[in-house]
Amino acid sequence: MENVLLSQLSLHQQPCKIKVRICRIWESTTPYSKGDIFSLDCLLVDKEEFSMQATIRKQDAEDLKCRITEGKVYVIEKFSVIPTRKKFVAVDRYYMIQLSKSTQFTEVEDDSEGIPLHSFNFSTFYEINKKQHNDSILTDVVGKIAAIGEITHRYISQSLPPIRNLEIEDFERTTMPATLWDRFATDFDEANIYEEEKSTPIIIILAGMTVRTESTFIDMLSIEDIF
């Protein structure tokens, strides 16, 4: 059976194989969910640089976490093609892939086809300003770190998760705030960034952000990953 490209998949897909890199894995959650997840999700990309989201139901998440590794290339079989969600998706597609306990993963050691390591759909600061409370497609943004705040805590749904505020700057030297939550706030290596910044500007990619308005500024939160 030949591999099918992601762009060729449809809702009436016959059983097939895809060869893709799992370039991101994240737990779909919000600061309001008290650590509970909705699903485990992945961003897949193939040799044509076409990306598609894959989702894993909450009840299958722990099993599949042990079988896949972010950054590796797999041939994947026994999956379903389903309509994309209406909210909180990483890429704008009609369909997404659903993986389950019966899905088969065969790791590919030799990636001779040069499948990209990452896939992003960057928004400009101008575009982000127009996306307030539009949660259909999550936001990827790149910029220079302009300021790093201290870890604080915000009262959300009867809990006090840690947060850290950043300011990032685009090539026009416009700044925009971003808020890191939970482990992204606590794992952020502030000391190393300040040390590296002495010799070169530090560029950061924030992937899978939601956009909110607080007072008079835009606040980007609920992040998938940092690069």
PDB file of N, CA and C in Angstrom, residues 122-212:
ATOM      1  N   PHE A 122       2.486  31.916  10.785  1.00  0.00           N
ATOM      2  CA  PHE A 122       2.685  33.103  11.602  1.00  0.00           C
ATOM      3  C   PHE A 122       1.673  34.204  11.278  1.00  0.00           C
ATOM      4  N   SER A 123       1.211  34.875  12.327  1.00  0.00           N
ATOM      5  CA  SER A 123       0.364  36.055  12.202  1.00  0.00           C
ATOM      6  C   SER A 123       1.193  37.291  12.521  1.00  0.00           C
ATOM      7  N   THR A 124       0.932  38.375  11.805  1.00  0.00           N
ATOM      8  CA  THR A 124       1.556  39.648  12.140  1.00  0.00           C
ATOM      9  C   THR A 124       0.873  40.240  13.363  1.00  0.00           C
ATOM     10  N   PHE A 125       1.508  41.219  13.984  1.00  0.00           N
ATOM     11  CA  PHE A 125       0.890  41.880  15.128  1.00  0.00           C
ATOM     12  C   PHE A 125      -0.419  42.551  14.712  1.00  0.00           C
ATOM     13  N   TYR A 126      -0.464  43.087  13.505  1.00  0.00           N
ATOM     14  CA  TYR A 126      -1.690  43.716  12.998  1.00  0.00           C
ATOM     15  C   TYR A 126      -2.812  42.676  12.915  1.00  0.00           C
ATOM     16  N   GLU A 127      -2.504  41.490  12.405  1.00  0.00           N
ATOM     17  CA  GLU A 127      -3.514  40.433  12.302  1.00  0.00           C
ATOM     18  C   GLU A 127      -3.963  39.964  13.681  1.00  0.00           C
ATOM     19  N   ILE A 128      -3.018  39.891  14.622  1.00  0.00           N
ATOM     20  CA  ILE A 128      -3.357  39.460  15.977  1.00  0.00           C
ATOM     21  C   ILE A 128      -4.328  40.443  16.627  1.00  0.00           C
ATOM     22  N   ASN A 129      -4.136  41.724  16.388  1.00  0.00           N
ATOM     23  CA  ASN A 129      -5.034  42.731  16.956  1.00  0.00           C
ATOM     24  C   ASN A 129      -6.473  42.562  16.481  1.00  0.00           C
ATOM     25  N   LYS A 130      -6.664  41.926  15.334  1.00  0.00           N
ATOM     26  CA  LYS A 130      -8.012  41.706  14.799  1.00  0.00           C
ATOM     27  C   LYS A 130      -8.588  40.348  15.213  1.00  0.00           C
ATOM     28  N   LYS A 131      -7.804  39.544  15.937  1.00  0.00           N
ATOM     29  CA  LYS A 131      -8.238  38.185  16.269  1.00  0.00           C
ATOM     30  C   LYS A 131      -8.741  38.048  17.705  1.00  0.00           C
ATOM     31  N   GLN A 132      -9.018  39.148  18.388  1.00  0.00           N
ATOM     32  CA  GLN A 132      -9.441  39.069  19.782  1.00  0.00           C
ATOM     33  C   GLN A 132     -10.672  38.179  19.935  1.00  0.00           C
ATOM     34  N   HIS A 133     -10.564  37.180  20.796  1.00  0.00           N
ATOM     35  CA  HIS A 133     -11.655  36.258  21.112  1.00  0.00           C
ATOM     36  C   HIS A 133     -12.113  35.427  19.905  1.00  0.00           C
ATOM     37  N   ASN A 134     -11.306  35.390  18.853  1.00  0.00           N
ATOM     38  CA  ASN A 134     -11.587  34.489  17.729  1.00  0.00           C
ATOM     39  C   ASN A 134     -10.762  33.233  17.951  1.00  0.00           C
ATOM     40  N   ASP A 135     -11.410  32.188  18.442  1.00  0.00           N
ATOM     41  CA  ASP A 135     -10.700  30.982  18.849  1.00  0.00           C
ATOM     42  C   ASP A 135     -10.756  29.869  17.801  1.00  0.00           C
ATOM     43  N   SER A 136     -11.192  30.194  16.595  1.00  0.00           N
ATOM     44  CA  SER A 136     -11.298  29.141  15.588  1.00  0.00           C
ATOM     45  C   SER A 136      -9.922  28.602  15.223  1.00  0.00           C
ATOM     46  N   ILE A 137      -8.993  29.483  14.879  1.00  0.00           N
ATOM     47  CA  ILE A 137      -7.633  29.078  14.535  1.00  0.00           C
ATOM     48  C   ILE A 137      -6.675  29.672  15.563  1.00  0.00           C
ATOM     49  N   LEU A 138      -5.852  28.829  16.160  1.00  0.00           N
ATOM     50  CA  LEU A 138      -4.869  29.301  17.124  1.00  0.00           C
ATOM     51  C   LEU A 138      -3.781  30.114  16.417  1.00  0.00           C
ATOM     52  N   THR A 139      -3.056  30.905  17.198  1.00  0.00           N
ATOM     53  CA  THR A 139      -2.122  31.884  16.650  1.00  0.00           C
ATOM     54  C   THR A 139      -0.678  31.464  16.874  1.00  0.00           C
ATOM     55  N   ASP A 140       0.128  31.510  15.815  1.00  0.00           N
ATOM     56  CA  ASP A 140       1.581  31.367  15.904  1.00  0.00           C
ATOM     57  C   ASP A 140       2.197  32.744  15.698  1.00  0.00           C
ATOM     58  N   VAL A 141       3.150  33.101  16.549  1.00  0.00           N
ATOM     59  CA  VAL A 141       3.767  34.424  16.441  1.00  0.00           C
ATOM     60  C   VAL A 141       5.263  34.306  16.705  1.00  0.00           C
ATOM     61  N   VAL A 142       6.048  35.129  16.009  1.00  0.00           N
ATOM     62  CA  VAL A 142       7.499  35.156  16.199  1.00  0.00           C
ATOM     63  C   VAL A 142       7.915  36.593  16.474  1.00  0.00           C
ATOM     64  N   GLY A 143       8.874  36.760  17.356  1.00  0.00           N
ATOM     65  CA  GLY A 143       9.365  38.103  17.657  1.00  0.00           C
ATOM     66  C   GLY A 143      10.575  38.058  18.563  1.00  0.00           C
ATOM     67  N   LYS A 144      11.178  39.212  18.741  1.00  0.00           N
ATOM     68  CA  LYS A 144      12.310  39.343  19.657  1.00  0.00           C
ATOM     69  C   LYS A 144      11.787  39.569  21.071  1.00  0.00           C
ATOM     70  N   ILE A 145      12.405  38.927  22.043  1.00  0.00           N
ATOM     71  CA  ILE A 145      12.018  39.154  23.439  1.00  0.00           C
ATOM     72  C   ILE A 145      12.455  40.556  23.844  1.00  0.00           C
ATOM     73  N   ALA A 146      11.473  41.389  24.213  1.00  0.00           N
ATOM     74  CA  ALA A 146      11.764  42.764  24.606  1.00  0.00           C
ATOM     75  C   ALA A 146      11.752  42.949  26.121  1.00  0.00           C
ATOM     76  N   ALA A 147      10.967  42.141  26.827  1.00  0.00           N
ATOM     77  CA  ALA A 147      10.896  42.247  28.289  1.00  0.00           C
ATOM     78  C   ALA A 147      10.384  40.940  28.862  1.00  0.00           C
ATOM     79  N   ILE A 148      10.871  40.601  30.067  1.00  0.00           N
ATOM     80  CA  ILE A 148      10.460  39.383  30.767  1.00  0.00           C
ATOM     81  C   ILE A 148      10.006  39.761  32.158  1.00  0.00           C
ATOM     82  N   GLY A 149       8.788  39.402  32.502  1.00  0.00           N
ATOM     83  CA  GLY A 149       8.265  39.695  33.828  1.00  0.00           C
ATOM     84  C   GLY A 149       8.567  38.585  34.821  1.00  0.00           C
ATOM     85  N   GLU A 150       8.362  38.888  36.075  1.00  0.00           N
ATOM     86  CA  GLU A 150       8.528  37.898  37.133  1.00  0.00           C
ATOM     87  C   GLU A 150       7.334  36.939  37.154  1.00  0.00           C
ATOM     88  N   ILE A 151       7.529  35.782  37.758  1.00  0.00           N
ATOM     89  CA  ILE A 151       6.413  34.853  37.939  1.00  0.00           C
ATOM     90  C   ILE A 151       5.450  35.432  38.987  1.00  0.00           C
ATOM     91  N   THR A 152       4.189  35.494  38.626  1.00  0.00           N
ATOM     92  CA  THR A 152       3.144  35.878  39.566  1.00  0.00           C
ATOM     93  C   THR A 152       2.060  34.790  39.510  1.00  0.00           C
ATOM     94  N   HIS A 153       0.957  35.025  40.174  1.00  0.00           N
ATOM     95  CA  HIS A 153      -0.151  34.067  40.159  1.00  0.00           C
ATOM     96  C   HIS A 153      -1.449  34.819  39.898  1.00  0.00           C
ATOM     97  N   ARG A 154      -2.343  34.170  39.173  1.00  0.00           N
ATOM     98  CA  ARG A 154      -3.634  34.775  38.858  1.00  0.00           C
ATOM     99  C   ARG A 154      -4.748  33.836  39.310  1.00  0.00           C
ATOM    100  N   TYR A 155      -5.726  34.384  39.986  1.00  0.00           N
ATOM    101  CA  TYR A 155      -6.830  33.577  40.513  1.00  0.00           C
ATOM    102  C   TYR A 155      -7.774  33.212  39.376  1.00  0.00           C
ATOM    103  N   ILE A 156      -7.824  31.904  39.047  1.00  0.00           N
ATOM    104  CA  ILE A 156      -8.666  31.408  37.952  1.00  0.00           C
ATOM    105  C   ILE A 156      -9.409  30.169  38.449  1.00  0.00           C
ATOM    106  N   SER A 157     -10.712  30.194  38.397  1.00  0.00           N
ATOM    107  CA  SER A 157     -11.530  29.013  38.724  1.00  0.00           C
ATOM    108  C   SER A 157     -11.084  28.343  40.021  1.00  0.00           C
ATOM    109  N   GLN A 158     -10.968  29.132  41.072  1.00  0.00           N
ATOM    110  CA  GLN A 158     -10.638  28.646  42.417  1.00  0.00           C
ATOM    111  C   GLN A 158      -9.248  28.023  42.499  1.00  0.00           C
ATOM    112  N   SER A 159      -8.341  28.450  41.634  1.00  0.00           N
ATOM    113  CA  SER A 159      -6.943  28.023  41.721  1.00  0.00           C
ATOM    114  C   SER A 159      -6.052  29.220  41.422  1.00  0.00           C
ATOM    115  N   LEU A 160      -4.756  29.056  41.727  1.00  0.00           N
ATOM    116  CA  LEU A 160      -3.792  30.144  41.519  1.00  0.00           C
ATOM    117  C   LEU A 160      -2.642  29.661  40.647  1.00  0.00           C
ATOM    118  N   PRO A 161      -2.860  29.499  39.339  1.00  0.00           N
ATOM    119  CA  PRO A 161      -1.775  29.042  38.473  1.00  0.00           C
ATOM    120  C   PRO A 161      -0.702  30.114  38.303  1.00  0.00           C
ATOM    121  N   PRO A 162       0.566  29.690  38.146  1.00  0.00           N
ATOM    122  CA  PRO A 162       1.632  30.665  37.896  1.00  0.00           C
ATOM    123  C   PRO A 162       1.534  31.234  36.485  1.00  0.00           C
ATOM    124  N   ILE A 163       1.857  32.510  36.360  1.00  0.00           N
ATOM    125  CA  ILE A 163       1.907  33.143  35.047  1.00  0.00           C
ATOM    126  C   ILE A 163       3.180  33.986  34.943  1.00  0.00           C
ATOM    127  N   ARG A 164       3.598  34.229  33.725  1.00  0.00           N
ATOM    128  CA  ARG A 164       4.732  35.126  33.476  1.00  0.00           C
ATOM    129  C   ARG A 164       4.398  35.963  32.243  1.00  0.00           C
ATOM    130  N   ASN A 165       4.507  37.274  32.368  1.00  0.00           N
ATOM    131  CA  ASN A 165       4.235  38.167  31.255  1.00  0.00           C
ATOM    132  C   ASN A 165       5.519  38.479  30.489  1.00  0.00           C
ATOM    133  N   LEU A 166       5.411  38.421  29.163  1.00  0.00           N
ATOM    134  CA  LEU A 166       6.509  38.801  28.272  1.00  0.00           C
ATOM    135  C   LEU A 166       6.063  39.958  27.401  1.00  0.00           C
ATOM    136  N   GLU A 167       7.034  40.657  26.824  1.00  0.00           N
ATOM    137  CA  GLU A 167       6.770  41.551  25.705  1.00  0.00           C
ATOM    138  C   GLU A 167       7.645  41.096  24.555  1.00  0.00           C
ATOM    139  N   ILE A 168       7.032  40.957  23.374  1.00  0.00           N
ATOM    140  CA  ILE A 168       7.798  40.597  22.187  1.00  0.00           C
ATOM    141  C   ILE A 168       7.701  41.723  21.173  1.00  0.00           C
ATOM    142  N   GLU A 169       8.711  41.817  20.329  1.00  0.00           N
ATOM    143  CA  GLU A 169       8.848  42.935  19.396  1.00  0.00           C
ATOM    144  C   GLU A 169       8.984  42.412  17.981  1.00  0.00           C
ATOM    145  N   ASP A 170       8.257  43.021  17.033  1.00  0.00           N
ATOM    146  CA  ASP A 170       8.367  42.594  15.637  1.00  0.00           C
ATOM    147  C   ASP A 170       9.420  43.413  14.909  1.00  0.00           C
ATOM    148  N   PHE A 171       9.562  43.184  13.590  1.00  0.00           N
ATOM    149  CA  PHE A 171      10.621  43.850  12.842  1.00  0.00           C
ATOM    150  C   PHE A 171      10.361  45.350  12.689  1.00  0.00           C
ATOM    151  N   GLU A 172       9.131  45.791  12.945  1.00  0.00           N
ATOM    152  CA  GLU A 172       8.812  47.219  12.914  1.00  0.00           C
ATOM    153  C   GLU A 172       8.983  47.860  14.286  1.00  0.00           C
ATOM    154  N   ARG A 173       9.486  47.075  15.243  1.00  0.00           N
ATOM    155  CA  ARG A 173       9.743  47.506  16.618  1.00  0.00           C
ATOM    156  C   ARG A 173       8.457  47.814  17.381  1.00  0.00           C
ATOM    157  N   THR A 174       7.360  47.220  16.915  1.00  0.00           N
ATOM    158  CA  THR A 174       6.105  47.262  17.664  1.00  0.00           C
ATOM    159  C   THR A 174       6.136  46.169  18.719  1.00  0.00           C
ATOM    160  N   THR A 175       5.680  46.452  19.923  1.00  0.00           N
ATOM    161  CA  THR A 175       5.685  45.443  20.987  1.00  0.00           C
ATOM    162  C   THR A 175       4.279  44.944  21.266  1.00  0.00           C
ATOM    163  N   MET A 176       4.215  43.724  21.768  1.00  0.00           N
ATOM    164  CA  MET A 176       2.938  43.103  22.113  1.00  0.00           C
ATOM    165  C   MET A 176       3.151  42.206  23.331  1.00  0.00           C
ATOM    166  N   PRO A 177       2.228  42.231  24.309  1.00  0.00           N
ATOM    167  CA  PRO A 177       2.369  41.362  25.479  1.00  0.00           C
ATOM    168  C   PRO A 177       1.940  39.936  25.193  1.00  0.00           C
ATOM    169  N   ALA A 178       2.524  39.019  25.905  1.00  0.00           N
ATOM    170  CA  ALA A 178       2.121  37.614  25.850  1.00  0.00           C
ATOM    171  C   ALA A 178       2.212  37.055  27.267  1.00  0.00           C
ATOM    172  N   THR A 179       1.274  36.217  27.627  1.00  0.00           N
ATOM    173  CA  THR A 179       1.243  35.628  28.961  1.00  0.00           C
ATOM    174  C   THR A 179       1.499  34.132  28.877  1.00  0.00           C
ATOM    175  N   LEU A 180       2.490  33.668  29.624  1.00  0.00           N
ATOM    176  CA  LEU A 180       2.786  32.243  29.722  1.00  0.00           C
ATOM    177  C   LEU A 180       2.141  31.707  30.998  1.00  0.00           C
ATOM    178  N   TRP A 181       1.514  30.522  30.878  1.00  0.00           N
ATOM    179  CA  TRP A 181       0.796  29.928  32.003  1.00  0.00           C
ATOM    180  C   TRP A 181       1.446  28.619  32.437  1.00  0.00           C
ATOM    181  N   ASP A 182       1.269  28.307  33.718  1.00  0.00           N
ATOM    182  CA  ASP A 182       1.640  27.001  34.284  1.00  0.00           C
ATOM    183  C   ASP A 182       3.098  26.655  33.969  1.00  0.00           C
ATOM    184  N   ARG A 183       3.339  25.484  33.382  1.00  0.00           N
ATOM    185  CA  ARG A 183       4.730  25.039  33.202  1.00  0.00           C
ATOM    186  C   ARG A 183       5.508  25.929  32.237  1.00  0.00           C
ATOM    187  N   PHE A 184       4.818  26.581  31.289  1.00  0.00           N
ATOM    188  CA  PHE A 184       5.527  27.487  30.388  1.00  0.00           C
ATOM    189  C   PHE A 184       6.063  28.693  31.154  1.00  0.00           C
ATOM    190  N   ALA A 185       5.347  29.101  32.186  1.00  0.00           N
ATOM    191  CA  ALA A 185       5.818  30.202  33.025  1.00  0.00           C
ATOM    192  C   ALA A 185       6.979  29.765  33.913  1.00  0.00           C
ATOM    193  N   THR A 186       6.839  28.593  34.536  1.00  0.00           N
ATOM    194  CA  THR A 186       7.864  28.149  35.488  1.00  0.00           C
ATOM    195  C   THR A 186       9.105  27.587  34.812  1.00  0.00           C
ATOM    196  N   ASP A 187       8.960  26.989  33.623  1.00  0.00           N
ATOM    197  CA  ASP A 187      10.109  26.393  32.936  1.00  0.00           C
ATOM    198  C   ASP A 187      10.869  27.397  32.069  1.00  0.00           C
ATOM    199  N   PHE A 188      10.347  28.597  31.924  1.00  0.00           N
ATOM    200  CA  PHE A 188      10.983  29.604  31.085  1.00  0.00           C
ATOM    201  C   PHE A 188      12.341  29.978  31.684  1.00  0.00           C
ATOM    202  N   ASP A 189      13.423  29.780  30.911  1.00  0.00           N
ATOM    203  CA  ASP A 189      14.792  29.933  31.424  1.00  0.00           C
ATOM    204  C   ASP A 189      15.234  31.390  31.340  1.00  0.00           C
ATOM    205  N   GLU A 190      14.745  32.170  32.276  1.00  0.00           N
ATOM    206  CA  GLU A 190      15.005  33.610  32.273  1.00  0.00           C
ATOM    207  C   GLU A 190      16.501  33.927  32.374  1.00  0.00           C
ATOM    208  N   ALA A 191      17.208  33.245  33.274  1.00  0.00           N
ATOM    209  CA  ALA A 191      18.631  33.538  33.488  1.00  0.00           C
ATOM    210  C   ALA A 191      19.445  33.267  32.224  1.00  0.00           C
ATOM    211  N   ASN A 192      19.183  32.148  31.559  1.00  0.00           N
ATOM    212  CA  ASN A 192      19.926  31.809  30.346  1.00  0.00           C
ATOM    213  C   ASN A 192      19.622  32.797  29.222  1.00  0.00           C
ATOM    214  N   ILE A 193      18.375  33.238  29.125  1.00  0.00           N
ATOM    215  CA  ILE A 193      18.009  34.197  28.077  1.00  0.00           C
ATOM    216  C   ILE A 193      18.741  35.520  28.294  1.00  0.00           C
ATOM    217  N   TYR A 194      18.778  35.995  29.539  1.00  0.00           N
ATOM    218  CA  TYR A 194      19.491  37.242  29.816  1.00  0.00           C
ATOM    219  C   TYR A 194      20.977  37.114  29.478  1.00  0.00           C
ATOM    220  N   GLU A 195      21.560  35.936  29.736  1.00  0.00           N
ATOM    221  CA  GLU A 195      22.976  35.710  29.427  1.00  0.00           C
ATOM    222  C   GLU A 195      23.207  35.699  27.918  1.00  0.00           C
ATOM    223  N   GLU A 196      22.342  34.967  27.182  1.00  0.00           N
ATOM    224  CA  GLU A 196      22.480  34.896  25.732  1.00  0.00           C
ATOM    225  C   GLU A 196      22.237  36.254  25.068  1.00  0.00           C
ATOM    226  N   GLU A 197      21.363  37.045  25.677  1.00  0.00           N
ATOM    227  CA  GLU A 197      20.971  38.328  25.102  1.00  0.00           C
ATOM    228  C   GLU A 197      22.115  39.336  25.106  1.00  0.00           C
ATOM    229  N   LYS A 198      23.147  39.063  25.909  1.00  0.00           N
ATOM    230  CA  LYS A 198      24.300  39.957  25.942  1.00  0.00           C
ATOM    231  C   LYS A 198      25.061  39.953  24.618  1.00  0.00           C
ATOM    232  N   SER A 199      24.956  38.834  23.867  1.00  0.00           N
ATOM    233  CA  SER A 199      25.707  38.722  22.612  1.00  0.00           C
ATOM    234  C   SER A 199      24.814  38.735  21.376  1.00  0.00           C
ATOM    235  N   THR A 200      23.537  38.408  21.524  1.00  0.00           N
ATOM    236  CA  THR A 200      22.666  38.356  20.348  1.00  0.00           C
ATOM    237  C   THR A 200      21.209  38.523  20.777  1.00  0.00           C
ATOM    238  N   PRO A 201      20.374  39.155  19.939  1.00  0.00           N
ATOM    239  CA  PRO A 201      18.945  39.248  20.267  1.00  0.00           C
ATOM    240  C   PRO A 201      18.331  37.842  20.340  1.00  0.00           C
ATOM    241  N   ILE A 202      17.403  37.644  21.238  1.00  0.00           N
ATOM    242  CA  ILE A 202      16.749  36.352  21.417  1.00  0.00           C
ATOM    243  C   ILE A 202      15.401  36.373  20.703  1.00  0.00           C
ATOM    244  N   ILE A 203      15.251  35.498  19.719  1.00  0.00           N
ATOM    245  CA  ILE A 203      14.010  35.378  18.963  1.00  0.00           C
ATOM    246  C   ILE A 203      13.206  34.216  19.533  1.00  0.00           C
ATOM    247  N   ILE A 204      11.927  34.445  19.746  1.00  0.00           N
ATOM    248  CA  ILE A 204      11.057  33.422  20.327  1.00  0.00           C
ATOM    249  C   ILE A 204       9.883  33.153  19.392  1.00  0.00           C
ATOM    250  N   ILE A 205       9.481  31.886  19.302  1.00  0.00           N
ATOM    251  CA  ILE A 205       8.270  31.499  18.589  1.00  0.00           C
ATOM    252  C   ILE A 205       7.287  30.967  19.617  1.00  0.00           C
ATOM    253  N   LEU A 206       6.095  31.551  19.649  1.00  0.00           N
ATOM    254  CA  LEU A 206       5.011  31.093  20.516  1.00  0.00           C
ATOM    255  C   LEU A 206       3.957  30.473  19.619  1.00  0.00           C
ATOM    256  N   ALA A 207       3.728  29.193  19.789  1.00  0.00           N
ATOM    257  CA  ALA A 207       2.852  28.451  18.883  1.00  0.00           C
ATOM    258  C   ALA A 207       1.561  28.062  19.581  1.00  0.00           C
ATOM    259  N   GLY A 208       0.445  28.244  18.881  1.00  0.00           N
ATOM    260  CA  GLY A 208      -0.848  27.813  19.391  1.00  0.00           C
ATOM    261  C   GLY A 208      -1.406  28.706  20.479  1.00  0.00           C
ATOM    262  N   MET A 209      -1.312  30.021  20.287  1.00  0.00           N
ATOM    263  CA  MET A 209      -1.810  30.970  21.282  1.00  0.00           C
ATOM    264  C   MET A 209      -3.269  31.318  21.025  1.00  0.00           C
ATOM    265  N   THR A 210      -4.007  31.584  22.112  1.00  0.00           N
ATOM    266  CA  THR A 210      -5.303  32.242  21.990  1.00  0.00           C
ATOM    267  C   THR A 210      -5.108  33.716  22.308  1.00  0.00           C
ATOM    268  N   VAL A 211      -6.005  34.552  21.803  1.00  0.00           N
ATOM    269  CA  VAL A 211      -5.849  36.004  21.918  1.00  0.00           C
ATOM    270  C   VAL A 211      -7.016  36.563  22.724  1.00  0.00           C
ATOM    271  N   ARG A 212      -6.685  37.327  23.750  1.00  0.00           N
ATOM    272  CA  ARG A 212      -7.692  37.927  24.616  1.00  0.00           C
ATOM    273  C   ARG A 212      -7.380  39.414  24.820  1.00  0.00           C
TER     274      ARG A 212
END
